[in-house]
Coordinates of C-alpha atoms and ligand atoms in Angstrom, one line a residue:
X44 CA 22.6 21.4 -15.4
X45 CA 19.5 19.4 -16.4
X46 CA 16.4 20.2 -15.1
X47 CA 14.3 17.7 -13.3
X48 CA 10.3 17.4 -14.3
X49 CA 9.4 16.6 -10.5
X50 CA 7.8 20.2 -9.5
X51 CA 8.8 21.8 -5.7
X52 CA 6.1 20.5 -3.6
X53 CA 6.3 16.9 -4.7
X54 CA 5.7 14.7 -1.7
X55 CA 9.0 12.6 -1.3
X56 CA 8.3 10.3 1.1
X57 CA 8.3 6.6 2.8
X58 CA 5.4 4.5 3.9
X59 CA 4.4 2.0 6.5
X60 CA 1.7 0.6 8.2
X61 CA 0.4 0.5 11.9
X62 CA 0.0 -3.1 12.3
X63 CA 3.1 -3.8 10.6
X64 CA 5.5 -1.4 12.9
X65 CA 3.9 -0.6 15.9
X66 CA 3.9 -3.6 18.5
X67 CA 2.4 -2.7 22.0
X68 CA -0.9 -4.6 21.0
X69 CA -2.1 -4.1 24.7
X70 CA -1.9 -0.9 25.4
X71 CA -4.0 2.7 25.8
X72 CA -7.7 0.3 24.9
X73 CA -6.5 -1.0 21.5
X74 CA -9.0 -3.3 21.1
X75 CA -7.8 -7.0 19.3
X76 CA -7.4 -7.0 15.5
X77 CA -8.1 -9.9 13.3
X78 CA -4.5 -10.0 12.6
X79 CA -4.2 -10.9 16.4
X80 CA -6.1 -13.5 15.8
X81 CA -4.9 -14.9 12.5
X82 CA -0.9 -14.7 13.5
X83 CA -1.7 -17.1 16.8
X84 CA -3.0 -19.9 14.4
X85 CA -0.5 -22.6 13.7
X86 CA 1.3 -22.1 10.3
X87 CA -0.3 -18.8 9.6
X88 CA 3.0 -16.7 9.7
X89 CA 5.9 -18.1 8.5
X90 CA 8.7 -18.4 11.1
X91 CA 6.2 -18.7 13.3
X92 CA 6.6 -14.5 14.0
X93 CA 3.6 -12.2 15.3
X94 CA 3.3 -8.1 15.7
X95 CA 3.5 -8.2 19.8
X96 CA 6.6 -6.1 19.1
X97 CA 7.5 -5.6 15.6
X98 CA 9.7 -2.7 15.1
X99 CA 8.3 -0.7 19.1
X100 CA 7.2 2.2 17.0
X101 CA 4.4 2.6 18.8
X102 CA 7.2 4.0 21.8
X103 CA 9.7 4.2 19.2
X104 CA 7.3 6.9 17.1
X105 CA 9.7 9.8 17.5
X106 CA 12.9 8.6 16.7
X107 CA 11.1 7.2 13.2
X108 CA 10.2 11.0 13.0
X109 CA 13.9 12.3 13.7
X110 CA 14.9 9.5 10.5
X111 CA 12.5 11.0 7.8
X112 CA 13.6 14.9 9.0
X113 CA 16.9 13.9 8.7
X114 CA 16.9 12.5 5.3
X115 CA 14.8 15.2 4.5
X116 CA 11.1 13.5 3.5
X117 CA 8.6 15.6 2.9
X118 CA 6.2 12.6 3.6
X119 CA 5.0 10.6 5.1
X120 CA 2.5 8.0 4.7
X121 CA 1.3 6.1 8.1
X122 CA -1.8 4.4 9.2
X123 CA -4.0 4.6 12.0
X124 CA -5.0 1.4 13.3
X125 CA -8.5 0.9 13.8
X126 CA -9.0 -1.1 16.4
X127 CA -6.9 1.2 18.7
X128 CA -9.7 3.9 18.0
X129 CA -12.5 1.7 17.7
X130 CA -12.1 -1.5 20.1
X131 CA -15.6 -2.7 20.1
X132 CA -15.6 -2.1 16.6
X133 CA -18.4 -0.1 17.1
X134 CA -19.6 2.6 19.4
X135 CA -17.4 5.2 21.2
X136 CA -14.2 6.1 19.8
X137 CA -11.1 5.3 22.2
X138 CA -10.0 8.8 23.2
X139 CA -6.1 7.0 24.1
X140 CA -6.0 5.7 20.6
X141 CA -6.6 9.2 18.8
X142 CA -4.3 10.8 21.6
X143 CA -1.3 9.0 20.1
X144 CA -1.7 9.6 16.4
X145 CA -2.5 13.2 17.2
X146 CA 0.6 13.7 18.5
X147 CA 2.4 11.7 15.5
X148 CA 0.6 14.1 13.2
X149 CA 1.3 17.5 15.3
X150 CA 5.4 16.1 15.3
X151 CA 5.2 15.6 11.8
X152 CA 3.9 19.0 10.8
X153 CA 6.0 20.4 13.3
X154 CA 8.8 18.8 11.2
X155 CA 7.9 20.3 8.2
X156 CA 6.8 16.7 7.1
X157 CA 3.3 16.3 5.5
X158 CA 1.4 13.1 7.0
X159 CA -0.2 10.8 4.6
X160 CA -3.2 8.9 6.8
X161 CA -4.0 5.5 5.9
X162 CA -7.2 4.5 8.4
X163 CA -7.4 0.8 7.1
X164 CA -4.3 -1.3 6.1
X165 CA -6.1 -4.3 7.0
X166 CA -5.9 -4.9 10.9
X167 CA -9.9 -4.5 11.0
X168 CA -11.6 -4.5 14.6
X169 CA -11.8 -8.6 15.5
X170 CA -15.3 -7.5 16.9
X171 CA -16.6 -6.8 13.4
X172 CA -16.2 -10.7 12.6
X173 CA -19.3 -11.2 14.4
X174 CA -20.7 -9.9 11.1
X175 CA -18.6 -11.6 8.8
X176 CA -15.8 -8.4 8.5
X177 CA -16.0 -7.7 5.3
X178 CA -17.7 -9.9 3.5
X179 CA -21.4 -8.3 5.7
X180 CA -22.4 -5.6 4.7
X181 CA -22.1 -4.0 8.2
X182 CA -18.8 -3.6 7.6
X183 CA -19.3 -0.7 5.7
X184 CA -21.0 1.9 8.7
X185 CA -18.9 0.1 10.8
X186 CA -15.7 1.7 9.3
X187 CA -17.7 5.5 8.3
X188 CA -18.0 5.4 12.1
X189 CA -14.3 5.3 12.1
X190 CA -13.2 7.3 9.4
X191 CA -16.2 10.1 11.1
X192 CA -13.7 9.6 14.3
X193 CA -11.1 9.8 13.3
X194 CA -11.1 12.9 10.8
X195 CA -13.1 14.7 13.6
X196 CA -10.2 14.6 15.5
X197 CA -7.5 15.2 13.1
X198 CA -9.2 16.4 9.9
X199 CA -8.7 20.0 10.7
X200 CA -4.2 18.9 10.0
X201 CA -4.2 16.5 7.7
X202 CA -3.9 17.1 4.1
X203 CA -4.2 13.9 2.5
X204 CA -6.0 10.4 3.8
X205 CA -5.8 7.2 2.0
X206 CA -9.4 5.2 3.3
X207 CA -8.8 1.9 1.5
X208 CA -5.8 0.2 0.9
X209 CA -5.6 -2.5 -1.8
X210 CA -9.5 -3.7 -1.8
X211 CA -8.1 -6.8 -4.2
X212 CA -5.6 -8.2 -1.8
X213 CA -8.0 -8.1 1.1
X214 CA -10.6 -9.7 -0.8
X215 CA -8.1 -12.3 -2.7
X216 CA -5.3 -12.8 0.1
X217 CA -8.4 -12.1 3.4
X218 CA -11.6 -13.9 1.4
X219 CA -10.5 -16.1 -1.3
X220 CA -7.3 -17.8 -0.8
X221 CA -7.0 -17.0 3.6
X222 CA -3.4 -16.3 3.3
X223 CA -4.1 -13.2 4.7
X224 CA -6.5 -12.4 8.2
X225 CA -9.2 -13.1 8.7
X226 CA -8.3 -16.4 6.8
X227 CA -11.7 -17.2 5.2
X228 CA -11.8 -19.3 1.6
X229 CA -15.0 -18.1 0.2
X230 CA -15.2 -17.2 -3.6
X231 CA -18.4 -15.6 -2.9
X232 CA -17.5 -13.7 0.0
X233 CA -14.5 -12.4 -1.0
X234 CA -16.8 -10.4 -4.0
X235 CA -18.8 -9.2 -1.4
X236 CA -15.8 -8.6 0.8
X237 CA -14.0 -6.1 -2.2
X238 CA -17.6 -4.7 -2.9
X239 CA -17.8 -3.6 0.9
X240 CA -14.3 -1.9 0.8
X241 CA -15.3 0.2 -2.1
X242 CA -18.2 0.7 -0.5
X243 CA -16.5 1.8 2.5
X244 CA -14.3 3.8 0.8
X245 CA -17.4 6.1 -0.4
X246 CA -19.6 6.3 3.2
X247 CA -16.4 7.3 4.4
X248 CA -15.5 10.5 2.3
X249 CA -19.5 11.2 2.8
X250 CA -18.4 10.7 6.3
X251 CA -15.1 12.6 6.6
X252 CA -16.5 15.9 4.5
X253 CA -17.9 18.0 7.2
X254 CA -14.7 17.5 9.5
X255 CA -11.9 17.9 6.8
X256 CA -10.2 20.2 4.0
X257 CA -8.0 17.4 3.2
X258 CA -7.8 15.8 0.2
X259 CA -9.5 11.9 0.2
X260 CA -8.7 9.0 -2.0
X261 CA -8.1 5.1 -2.1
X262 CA -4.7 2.9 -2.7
X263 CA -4.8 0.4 -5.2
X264 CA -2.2 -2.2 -6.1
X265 CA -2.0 -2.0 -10.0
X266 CA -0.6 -4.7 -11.6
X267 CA -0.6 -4.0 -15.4
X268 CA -1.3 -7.3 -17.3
X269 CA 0.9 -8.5 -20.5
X270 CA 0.0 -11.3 -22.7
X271 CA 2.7 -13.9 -22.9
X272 CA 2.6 -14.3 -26.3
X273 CA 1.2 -12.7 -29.1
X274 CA -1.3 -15.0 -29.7
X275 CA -5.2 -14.1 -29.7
X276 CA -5.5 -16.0 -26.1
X277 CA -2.9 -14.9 -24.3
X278 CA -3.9 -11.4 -25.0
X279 CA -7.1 -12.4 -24.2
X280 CA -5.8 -13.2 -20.6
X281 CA -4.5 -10.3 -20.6
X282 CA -7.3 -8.4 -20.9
X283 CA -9.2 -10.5 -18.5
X284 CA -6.6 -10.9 -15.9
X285 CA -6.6 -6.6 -15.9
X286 CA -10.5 -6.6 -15.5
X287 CA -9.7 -9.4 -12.4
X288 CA -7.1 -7.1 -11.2
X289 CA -7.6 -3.4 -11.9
X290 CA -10.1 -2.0 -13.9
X291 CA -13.0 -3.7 -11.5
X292 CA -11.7 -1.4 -8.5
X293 CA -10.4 1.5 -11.1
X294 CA -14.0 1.8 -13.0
X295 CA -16.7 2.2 -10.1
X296 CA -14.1 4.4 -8.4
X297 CA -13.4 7.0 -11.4
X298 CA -15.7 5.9 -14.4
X299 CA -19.1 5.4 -12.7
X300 CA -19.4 1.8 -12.6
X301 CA -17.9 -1.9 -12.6
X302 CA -17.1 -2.9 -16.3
X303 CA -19.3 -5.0 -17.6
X304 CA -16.8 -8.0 -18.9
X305 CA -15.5 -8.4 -15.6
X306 CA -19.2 -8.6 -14.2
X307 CA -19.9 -11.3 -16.9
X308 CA -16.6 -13.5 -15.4
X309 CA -17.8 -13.1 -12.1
X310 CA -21.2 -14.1 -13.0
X311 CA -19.7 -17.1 -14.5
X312 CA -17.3 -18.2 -11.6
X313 CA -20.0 -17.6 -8.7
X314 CA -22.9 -19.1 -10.9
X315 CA -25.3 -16.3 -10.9
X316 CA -25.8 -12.9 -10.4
X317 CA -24.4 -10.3 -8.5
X318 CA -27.5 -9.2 -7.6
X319 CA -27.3 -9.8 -3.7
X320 CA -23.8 -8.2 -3.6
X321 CA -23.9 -5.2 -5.4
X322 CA -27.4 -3.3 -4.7
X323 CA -29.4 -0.6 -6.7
X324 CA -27.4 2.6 -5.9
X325 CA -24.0 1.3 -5.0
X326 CA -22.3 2.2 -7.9
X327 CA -23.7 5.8 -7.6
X328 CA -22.0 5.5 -3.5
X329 CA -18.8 4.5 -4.5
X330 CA -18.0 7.0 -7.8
X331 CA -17.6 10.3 -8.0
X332 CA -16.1 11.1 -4.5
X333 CA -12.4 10.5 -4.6
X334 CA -9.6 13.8 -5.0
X335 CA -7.2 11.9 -6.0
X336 CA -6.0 8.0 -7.2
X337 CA -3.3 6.3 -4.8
X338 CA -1.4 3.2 -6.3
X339 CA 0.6 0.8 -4.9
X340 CA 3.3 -0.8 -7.4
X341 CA 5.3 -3.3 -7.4
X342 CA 5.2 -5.2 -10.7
X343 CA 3.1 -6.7 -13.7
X344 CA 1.5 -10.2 -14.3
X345 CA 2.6 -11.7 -17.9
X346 CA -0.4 -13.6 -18.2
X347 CA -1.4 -17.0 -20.5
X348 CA -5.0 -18.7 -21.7
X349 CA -5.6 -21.2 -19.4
X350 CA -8.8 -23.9 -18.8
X351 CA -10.6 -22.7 -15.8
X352 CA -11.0 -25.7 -12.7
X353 CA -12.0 -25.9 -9.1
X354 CA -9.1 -23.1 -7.7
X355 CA -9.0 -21.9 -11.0
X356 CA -12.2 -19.7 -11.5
X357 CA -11.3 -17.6 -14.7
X358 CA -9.8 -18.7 -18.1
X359 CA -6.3 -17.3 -17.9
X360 CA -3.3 -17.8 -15.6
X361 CA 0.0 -16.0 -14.4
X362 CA 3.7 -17.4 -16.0
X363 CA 6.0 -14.6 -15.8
X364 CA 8.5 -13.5 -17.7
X365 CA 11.2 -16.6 -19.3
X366 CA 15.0 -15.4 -19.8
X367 CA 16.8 -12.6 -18.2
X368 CA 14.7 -10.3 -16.6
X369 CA 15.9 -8.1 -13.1
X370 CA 14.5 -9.5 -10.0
X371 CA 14.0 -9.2 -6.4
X372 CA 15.4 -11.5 -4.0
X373 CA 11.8 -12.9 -3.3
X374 CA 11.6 -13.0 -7.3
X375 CA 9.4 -10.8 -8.4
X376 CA 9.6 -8.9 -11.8
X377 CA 11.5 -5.4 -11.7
X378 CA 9.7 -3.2 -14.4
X379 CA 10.3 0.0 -14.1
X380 CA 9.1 0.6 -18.0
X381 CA 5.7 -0.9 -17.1
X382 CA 5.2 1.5 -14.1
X383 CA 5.8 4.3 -16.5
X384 CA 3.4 3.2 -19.1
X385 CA 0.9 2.4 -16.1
X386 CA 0.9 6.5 -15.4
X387 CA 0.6 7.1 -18.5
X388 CA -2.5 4.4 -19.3
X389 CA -4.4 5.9 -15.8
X390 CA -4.1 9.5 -17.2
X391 CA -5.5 8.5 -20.5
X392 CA -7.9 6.5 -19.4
X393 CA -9.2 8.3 -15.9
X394 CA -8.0 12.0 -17.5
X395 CA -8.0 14.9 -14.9
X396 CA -6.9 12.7 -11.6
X397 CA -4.4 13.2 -9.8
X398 CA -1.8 10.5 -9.0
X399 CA 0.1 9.8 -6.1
X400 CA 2.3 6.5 -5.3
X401 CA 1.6 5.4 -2.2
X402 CA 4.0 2.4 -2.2
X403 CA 6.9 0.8 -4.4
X404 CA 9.7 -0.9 -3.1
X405 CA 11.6 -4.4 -3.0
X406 CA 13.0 -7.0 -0.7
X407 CA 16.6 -7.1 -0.6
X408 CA 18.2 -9.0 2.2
X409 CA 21.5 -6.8 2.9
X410 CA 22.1 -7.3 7.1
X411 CA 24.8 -4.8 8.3
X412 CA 28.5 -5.3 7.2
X413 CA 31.7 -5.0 9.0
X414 CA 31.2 -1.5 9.4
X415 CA 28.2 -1.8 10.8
X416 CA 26.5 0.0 7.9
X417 CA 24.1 -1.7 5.3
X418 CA 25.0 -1.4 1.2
X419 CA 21.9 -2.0 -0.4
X420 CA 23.2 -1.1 -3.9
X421 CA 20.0 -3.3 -5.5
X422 CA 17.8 -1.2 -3.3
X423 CA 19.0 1.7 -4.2
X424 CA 19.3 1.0 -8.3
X425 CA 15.8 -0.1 -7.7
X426 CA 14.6 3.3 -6.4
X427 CA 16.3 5.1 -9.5
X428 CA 15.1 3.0 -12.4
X429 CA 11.6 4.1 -10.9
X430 CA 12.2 7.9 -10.1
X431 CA 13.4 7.6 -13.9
X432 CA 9.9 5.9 -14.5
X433 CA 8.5 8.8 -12.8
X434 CA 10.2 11.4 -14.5
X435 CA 9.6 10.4 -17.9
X436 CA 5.7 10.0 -16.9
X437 CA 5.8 13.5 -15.6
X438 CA 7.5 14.6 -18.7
X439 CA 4.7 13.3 -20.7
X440 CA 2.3 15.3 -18.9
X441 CA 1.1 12.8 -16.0
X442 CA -0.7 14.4 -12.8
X443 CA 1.3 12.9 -10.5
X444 CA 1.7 14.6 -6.8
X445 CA 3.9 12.2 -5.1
X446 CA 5.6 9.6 -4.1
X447 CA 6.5 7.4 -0.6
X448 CA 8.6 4.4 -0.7
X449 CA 7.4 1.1 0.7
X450 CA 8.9 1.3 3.5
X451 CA 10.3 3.5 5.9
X452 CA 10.8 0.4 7.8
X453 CA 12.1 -3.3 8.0
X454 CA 9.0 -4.7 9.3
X455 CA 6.2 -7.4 9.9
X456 CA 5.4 -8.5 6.0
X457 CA 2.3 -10.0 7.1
X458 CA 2.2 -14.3 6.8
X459 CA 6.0 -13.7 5.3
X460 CA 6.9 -12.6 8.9
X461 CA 10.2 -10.8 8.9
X462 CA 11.9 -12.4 6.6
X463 CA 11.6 -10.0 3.9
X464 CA 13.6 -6.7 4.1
X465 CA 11.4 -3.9 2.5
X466 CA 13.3 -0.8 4.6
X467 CA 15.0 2.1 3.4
X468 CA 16.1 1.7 7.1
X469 CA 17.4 -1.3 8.9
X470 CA 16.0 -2.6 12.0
X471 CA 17.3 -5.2 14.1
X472 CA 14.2 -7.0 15.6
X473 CA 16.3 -8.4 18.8
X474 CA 16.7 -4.5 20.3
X475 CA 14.7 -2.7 18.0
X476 CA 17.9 -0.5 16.7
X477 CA 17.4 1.2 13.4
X478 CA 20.3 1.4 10.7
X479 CA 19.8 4.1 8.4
X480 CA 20.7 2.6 4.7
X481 CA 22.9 3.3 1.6
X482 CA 19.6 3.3 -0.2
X483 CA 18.1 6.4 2.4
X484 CA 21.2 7.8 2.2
X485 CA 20.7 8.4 -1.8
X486 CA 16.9 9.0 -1.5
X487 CA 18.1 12.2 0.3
X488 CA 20.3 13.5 -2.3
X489 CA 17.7 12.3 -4.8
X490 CA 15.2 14.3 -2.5
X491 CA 17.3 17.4 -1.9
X492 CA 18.3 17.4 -5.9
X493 CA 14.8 17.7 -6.8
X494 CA 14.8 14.2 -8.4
X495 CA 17.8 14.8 -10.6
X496 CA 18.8 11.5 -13.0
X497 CA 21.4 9.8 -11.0
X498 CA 23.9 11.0 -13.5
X499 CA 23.8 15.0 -12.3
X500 CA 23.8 14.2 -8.3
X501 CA 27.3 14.5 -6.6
X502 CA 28.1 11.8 -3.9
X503 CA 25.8 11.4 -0.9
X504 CA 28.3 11.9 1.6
X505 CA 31.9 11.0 1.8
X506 CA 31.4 7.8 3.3
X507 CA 28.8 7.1 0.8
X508 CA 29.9 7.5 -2.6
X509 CA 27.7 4.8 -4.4
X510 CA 26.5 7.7 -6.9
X511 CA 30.0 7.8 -8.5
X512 CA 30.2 3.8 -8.8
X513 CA 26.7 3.0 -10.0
X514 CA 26.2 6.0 -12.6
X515 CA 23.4 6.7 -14.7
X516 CA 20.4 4.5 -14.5
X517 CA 17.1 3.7 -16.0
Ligands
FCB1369 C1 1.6 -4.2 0.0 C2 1.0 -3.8 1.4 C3 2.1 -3.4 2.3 C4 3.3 -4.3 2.2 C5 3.8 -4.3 0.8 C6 5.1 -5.1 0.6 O1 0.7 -5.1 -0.6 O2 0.1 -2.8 1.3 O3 1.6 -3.5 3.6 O4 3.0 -5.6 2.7 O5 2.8 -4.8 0.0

């Protein structure tokens, strides 16, 4: 029998995200979200889709619950959304609000089931646009009022929060391009907006200390960045495009400061100096405070020299990968290797912190089949090539604590609307019924094995013999 390098309390889990499952925007003072706001404009979502119901699990909580004890999950990463605690953005904390995610987070330990608490994935207080969100600079006491709330509530049971959650897409998708809410296309104040969610991340812990024993840290989506050539330029990119991407969120949050090349690019694209953005002593207010390092993966950018122009602000430019490489059925890159050699850069580079994946997955489109169940084969090869990732990165020594799966859920993908199918479980958005899948189905057994290589684990169930067909892989 081989023996697996994932130790006993790894945290197998899935993830999702309030605004993204919950529906029942109305209800028990939630106050409105800019994503309210931002869905209701023309164009904005595509299908035309908003959150008013998404997947009910705002009433459907407890069967979700009853899915991740069944398949045995010993995680579970969740957020809380903020403006169902804060309303008015500001002021008294909306007792109804914290009611409901207590009882989420006594079910869950109950359960056996460790909760991972996200308190922003994005749906930000629509009050707080009165000041800009996060591009003002009130933004960040704003959301140490709430992170104060909400860990005085339920910091005395939870383990493990996650404050920020991927400070480059709300600054890029929320500030830059307004794909995302609150929809604003501002190179400028999307720097400041990324600045304030660091920012936020550290008054937070400061706030959160006195109330909890749990462990704090921030998710970042790491994208590691490959040259598309071997030329000079293209590694270049490379190198830039990482700054861009990871190492200006990475650095002040575990190395003391922002890196100075990346400074120098945004100095160049903005015209000037940072000066007004980042103040004397905000460095020293973001570093040093987080227990751990969460990351959100997906894939890499292959990257290429490029001239910079008007919606082009730095010299280099995503191309991908040319011939035959795995993809999703949106398109994007599968790379399992690179998540691997990602661990394995973050422990070299940021020694002695811990790792935990907050989110990996892919869109797979697989609706229910004649017998009503749902054989996501590519979802479920997908989740093994990366286990393997993982195993080989905790072979090598890598720190890491855990892992949940993005996501539990089918859900609202943001301005992609529901189109894309990111569940381990099925959910039919007409009645709200949830199909567990094959995928699930073999994250148990992977779960209950320990995180054997597919080739040791026996089939799932008799109905559900995919382990036989699909064999070693990764
Ligand atoms: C991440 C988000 C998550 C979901 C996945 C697919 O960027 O954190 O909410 O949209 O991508």
């Amino acid at each position: 029998m081989t023996t697996t390098p994932f130790p006993a309390d790894f945290l197998w889990g899935a993830a999702t995200s309030a605004y993204q499952i919950e529906g029942s925007l109305d209800v028990d003072g939630r106050g409105r979200s800019i994503w309210d706001s931002f869905a209701e404009q023309p164009g904005a979502i595509e299908g035309g889709g908003d959150a008013r119901i998404a997947c009910d699990s705002y009433r459907r909580w407890q069967e979700d619950i009853e899915i991740l004890a069944d398949l045995g999950l010993r995680a579970y990463r969740f957020s809380l959304a903020w403006s169902r605690i804060m309303p008015d953005g500001r002021g008294r904390p909306n007792e109804r609000g914290l009611d409901h995610y207590e009882r989420i987070v006594d079910a869950l330990r109950e359960k056996g089931i460790e909760p991972i608490v996200t308190l922003n994935h994005w749906d930000m207080p629509e009050a707080l646009m009165a000041h800009r969100g996060w591009a003002g600079r009130e933004s960040v006491g704003a959301f140490a009022e709430y992170a104060a709330a909400a860990s005085a509530r339920l910091g005395d049971r939870v383990d493990r929060w996650i404050t920020q959650n991927e400070p480059w897409i709300i600054q890029l998708l929320g500030y830059q391009l307004g794909l995302h809410a609150p929809g604003i296309r501002d190179l400028h104040a999307a720097v400041a907006a990324g600045h304030h969610v660091l920012l936020g991340h550290g008054a937070a812990v400061d706030a959160m200390r006195s109330t909890t024993k749990g462990r704090i840290g921030a998710a970042l989506n790491l994208l590691p960045c490959v040259p598309a050539s071997d030329s000079p330029e293209d590694a270049a990119a490379a190198h830039g495009s990482d700054g861009y991407v990871n190492r200006w969120f990475l650095d002040p949050l575990l190395a003391g400061g922002y890196p100075d090349d990346m400074q120098e690019h945004w100095e160049r694209a903005l015209g000037g100096s940072l000066d007004d953005i980042i103040r004397e002593g905000d460095e020293a207010a973001i570093g040093e405070r987080s227990d751990f390092l969460a990351l959100n993966f997906y894939t890499h950018r292959v990257m290429a020299a490029a001239e910079t122009g008007p919606d082009r602000p730095f010299p280099w430019q995503v191309v991908g990968s040319t011939g035959e490489v795995d993809r999703t059925d949106e398109g994007t890159e599968i790379v399992p290797n690179a998540l691997r050699d990602l661990l394995l850069r973050l422990h070299r580079d940021y020694p002695g912190v811990p790792l935990m994946i907050t989110e990996n997955g892919a869109i797979y489109g697989d609706s229910p089949t004649h017998d009503g169940r749902v054989h996501d084969v590519r979802r479920t090869r997908y989740l093994r090539a990366h286990v393997a990732a993982m195993a080989e990165a905790l072979a090598a020594g890598v720190p890491l604590v855990g892992y949940t799966h993005w996501s539990l859920l089918d859900n609202f993908e943001w301005a992609l609307g529901y189109r894309p199918r990111f569940g381990l479980v099925y959910v039919d958005f007409r009645s709200g019924e949830r199909i567990v899948k094959d995928s699930a189905l073999h994250y148990a057994q992977i779960v209950r094995s320990g995180g054997l290589p597919a080739s040791d684990l026996g089939p799932v169930t008799a109905e559900a013999p995919l382990v036989d067909s699909l064999g070693a892989f990764g």
